[in-house]
Short mmCIF file of C-alpha atoms in Angstrom, two decimals:
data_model
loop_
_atom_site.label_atom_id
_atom_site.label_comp_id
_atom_site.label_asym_id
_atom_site.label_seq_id
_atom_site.Cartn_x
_atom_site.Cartn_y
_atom_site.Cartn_z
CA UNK A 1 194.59 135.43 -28.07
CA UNK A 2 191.99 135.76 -30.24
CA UNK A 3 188.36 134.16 -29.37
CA UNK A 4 185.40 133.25 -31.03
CA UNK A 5 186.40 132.32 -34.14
CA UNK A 6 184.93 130.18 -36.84
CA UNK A 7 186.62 127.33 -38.72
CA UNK A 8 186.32 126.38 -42.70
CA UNK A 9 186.76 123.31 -44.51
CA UNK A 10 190.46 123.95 -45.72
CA UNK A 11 191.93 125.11 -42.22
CA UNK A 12 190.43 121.53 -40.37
CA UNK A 13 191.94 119.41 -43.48
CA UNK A 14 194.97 120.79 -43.14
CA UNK A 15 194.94 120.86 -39.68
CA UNK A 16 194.56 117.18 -39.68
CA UNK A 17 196.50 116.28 -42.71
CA UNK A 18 200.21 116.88 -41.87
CA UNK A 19 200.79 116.17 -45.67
CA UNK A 20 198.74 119.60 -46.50
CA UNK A 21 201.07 122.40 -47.75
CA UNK A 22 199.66 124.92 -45.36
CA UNK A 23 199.72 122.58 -42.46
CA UNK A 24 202.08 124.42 -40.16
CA UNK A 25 200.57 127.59 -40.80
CA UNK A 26 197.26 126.08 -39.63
CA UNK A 27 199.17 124.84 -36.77
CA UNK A 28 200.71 128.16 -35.90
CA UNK A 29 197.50 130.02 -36.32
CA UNK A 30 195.67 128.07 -34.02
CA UNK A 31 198.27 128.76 -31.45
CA UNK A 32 197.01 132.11 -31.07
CA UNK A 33 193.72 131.54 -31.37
CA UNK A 34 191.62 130.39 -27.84
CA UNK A 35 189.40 127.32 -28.09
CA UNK A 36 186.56 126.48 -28.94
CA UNK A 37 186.37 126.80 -32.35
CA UNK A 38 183.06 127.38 -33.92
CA UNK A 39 181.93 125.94 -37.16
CA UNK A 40 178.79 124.11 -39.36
CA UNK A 41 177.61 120.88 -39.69
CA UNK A 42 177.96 121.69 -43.72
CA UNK A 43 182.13 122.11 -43.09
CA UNK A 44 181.85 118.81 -40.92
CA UNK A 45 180.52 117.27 -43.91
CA UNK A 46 183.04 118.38 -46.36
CA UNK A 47 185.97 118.07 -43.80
CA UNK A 48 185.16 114.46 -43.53
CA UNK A 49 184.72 113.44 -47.07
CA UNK A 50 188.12 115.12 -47.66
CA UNK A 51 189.92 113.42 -44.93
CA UNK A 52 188.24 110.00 -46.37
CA UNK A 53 191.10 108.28 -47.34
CA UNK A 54 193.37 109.66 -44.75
CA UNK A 55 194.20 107.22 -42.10
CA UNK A 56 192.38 108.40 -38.75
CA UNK A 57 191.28 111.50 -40.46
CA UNK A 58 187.66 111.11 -39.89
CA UNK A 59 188.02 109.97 -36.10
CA UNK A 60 189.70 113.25 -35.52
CA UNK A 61 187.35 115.43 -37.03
CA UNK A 62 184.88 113.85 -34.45
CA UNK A 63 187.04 113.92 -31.40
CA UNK A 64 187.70 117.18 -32.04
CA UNK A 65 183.74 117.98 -31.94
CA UNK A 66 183.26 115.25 -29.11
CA UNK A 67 186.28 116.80 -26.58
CA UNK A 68 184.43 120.53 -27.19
CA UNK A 69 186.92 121.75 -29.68
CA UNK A 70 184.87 122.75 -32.56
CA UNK A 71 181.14 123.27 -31.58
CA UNK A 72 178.26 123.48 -33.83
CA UNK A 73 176.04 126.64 -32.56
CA UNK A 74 173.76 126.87 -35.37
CA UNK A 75 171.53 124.39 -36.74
CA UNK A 76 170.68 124.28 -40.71
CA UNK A 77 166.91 123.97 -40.00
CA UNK A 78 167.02 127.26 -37.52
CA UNK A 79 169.10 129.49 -40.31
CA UNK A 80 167.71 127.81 -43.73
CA UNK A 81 165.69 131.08 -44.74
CA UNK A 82 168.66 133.30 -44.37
CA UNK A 83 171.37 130.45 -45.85
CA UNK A 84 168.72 129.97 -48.92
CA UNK A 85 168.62 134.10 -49.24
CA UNK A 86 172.75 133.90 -49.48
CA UNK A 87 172.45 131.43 -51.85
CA UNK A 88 170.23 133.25 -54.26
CA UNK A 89 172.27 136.43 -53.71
CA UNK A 90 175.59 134.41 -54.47
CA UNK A 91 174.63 132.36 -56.83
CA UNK A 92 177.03 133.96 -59.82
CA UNK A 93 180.26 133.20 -57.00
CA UNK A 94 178.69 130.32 -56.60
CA UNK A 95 178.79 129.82 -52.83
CA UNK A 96 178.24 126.50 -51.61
CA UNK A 97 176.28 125.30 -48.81
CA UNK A 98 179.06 125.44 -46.62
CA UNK A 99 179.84 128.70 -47.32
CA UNK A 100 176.26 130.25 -46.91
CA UNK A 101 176.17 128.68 -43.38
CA UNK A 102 179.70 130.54 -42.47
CA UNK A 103 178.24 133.95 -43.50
CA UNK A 104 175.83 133.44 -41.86
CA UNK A 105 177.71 132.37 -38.74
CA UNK A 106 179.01 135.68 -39.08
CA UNK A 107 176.09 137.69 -38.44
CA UNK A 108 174.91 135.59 -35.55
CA UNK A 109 178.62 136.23 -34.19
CA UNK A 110 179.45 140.07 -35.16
CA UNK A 111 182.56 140.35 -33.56
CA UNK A 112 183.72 136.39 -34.96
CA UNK A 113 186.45 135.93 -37.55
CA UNK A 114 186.47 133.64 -39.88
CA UNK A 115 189.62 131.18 -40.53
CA UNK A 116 189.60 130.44 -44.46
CA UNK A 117 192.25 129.72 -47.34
CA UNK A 118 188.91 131.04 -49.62
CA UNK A 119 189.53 133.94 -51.62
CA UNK A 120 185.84 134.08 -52.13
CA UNK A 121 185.38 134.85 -48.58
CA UNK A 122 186.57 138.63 -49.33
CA UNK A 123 183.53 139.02 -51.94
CA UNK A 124 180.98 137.71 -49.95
CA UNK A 125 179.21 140.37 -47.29
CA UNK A 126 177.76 139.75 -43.98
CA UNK A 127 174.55 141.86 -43.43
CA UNK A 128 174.24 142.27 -47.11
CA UNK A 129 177.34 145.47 -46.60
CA UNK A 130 179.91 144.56 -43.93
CA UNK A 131 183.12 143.12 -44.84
CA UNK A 132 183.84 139.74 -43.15
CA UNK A 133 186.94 139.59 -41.09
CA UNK A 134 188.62 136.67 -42.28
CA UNK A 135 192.42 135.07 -41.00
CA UNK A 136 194.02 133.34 -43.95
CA UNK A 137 197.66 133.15 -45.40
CA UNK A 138 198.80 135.79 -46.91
CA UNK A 139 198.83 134.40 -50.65
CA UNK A 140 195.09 133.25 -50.91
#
């Protein structure tokens, strides 16, 4: 099983939406993956917004963070020098908001992987040099 590993936007929609193509890859993948999952208020946000007009979809983004199975470890406030510095450095990708706060979830979690359908995830470095380890499908 693997442990601590941290969740993106596209992963928890399609977790949640059965109608998502890569739903039951999502589903499989989690299967082997031990719980909690670790994520960012910034892919709350977006999760949420996404899953606005899907019926329940909101409520289950919050159970899921109110029965311990996402947690939030890092605050925006605490990490806002280094999330503004990935920012700047990204800015040509561009990364979002969401995205900076994942990297740098990474760093504060070294041995963390990173569940993502973004492609962009394979440019952007942890530690300025270090490759992030990332579990996606095989044709993002």
């Amino acid at each position: 099983m693997k442990h601590q590993v941290i969740i993106d936007t596209g992963p928890l929609v399609a977790f949640i939406n059965r109608r998502e193509h890569l739903h039951d890859w999502v589903i499989n993948t989690l299967a082997t993956i031990e719980q909690p999952l670790l994520t960012c208020e910034a892919v709350i946000v977006e999760t949420c917004f996404l899953l606005r007009n899907i019926y329940g979809g909101q409520e289950a983004v919050m159970s899921l963070l109110s029965t311990g199975n996402i947690l939030i470890p890092i605050h925006l406030s605490e990490s806002a020098a280094e999330i503004k510095e990935l920012l700047r450095q990204y800015q040509s990708v561009p990364m979002s908001l969401a995205d900076a706060c994942l990297v740098r979830m990474t760093q504060l979690y070294p041995k963390s992987e990173l569940l993502t359908f973004d492609s962009d995830f394979r440019i952007y470095r942890k530690n300025r040099n270090q490759l992030i380890s990332v579990i996606m499908p095989e044709d993002a």
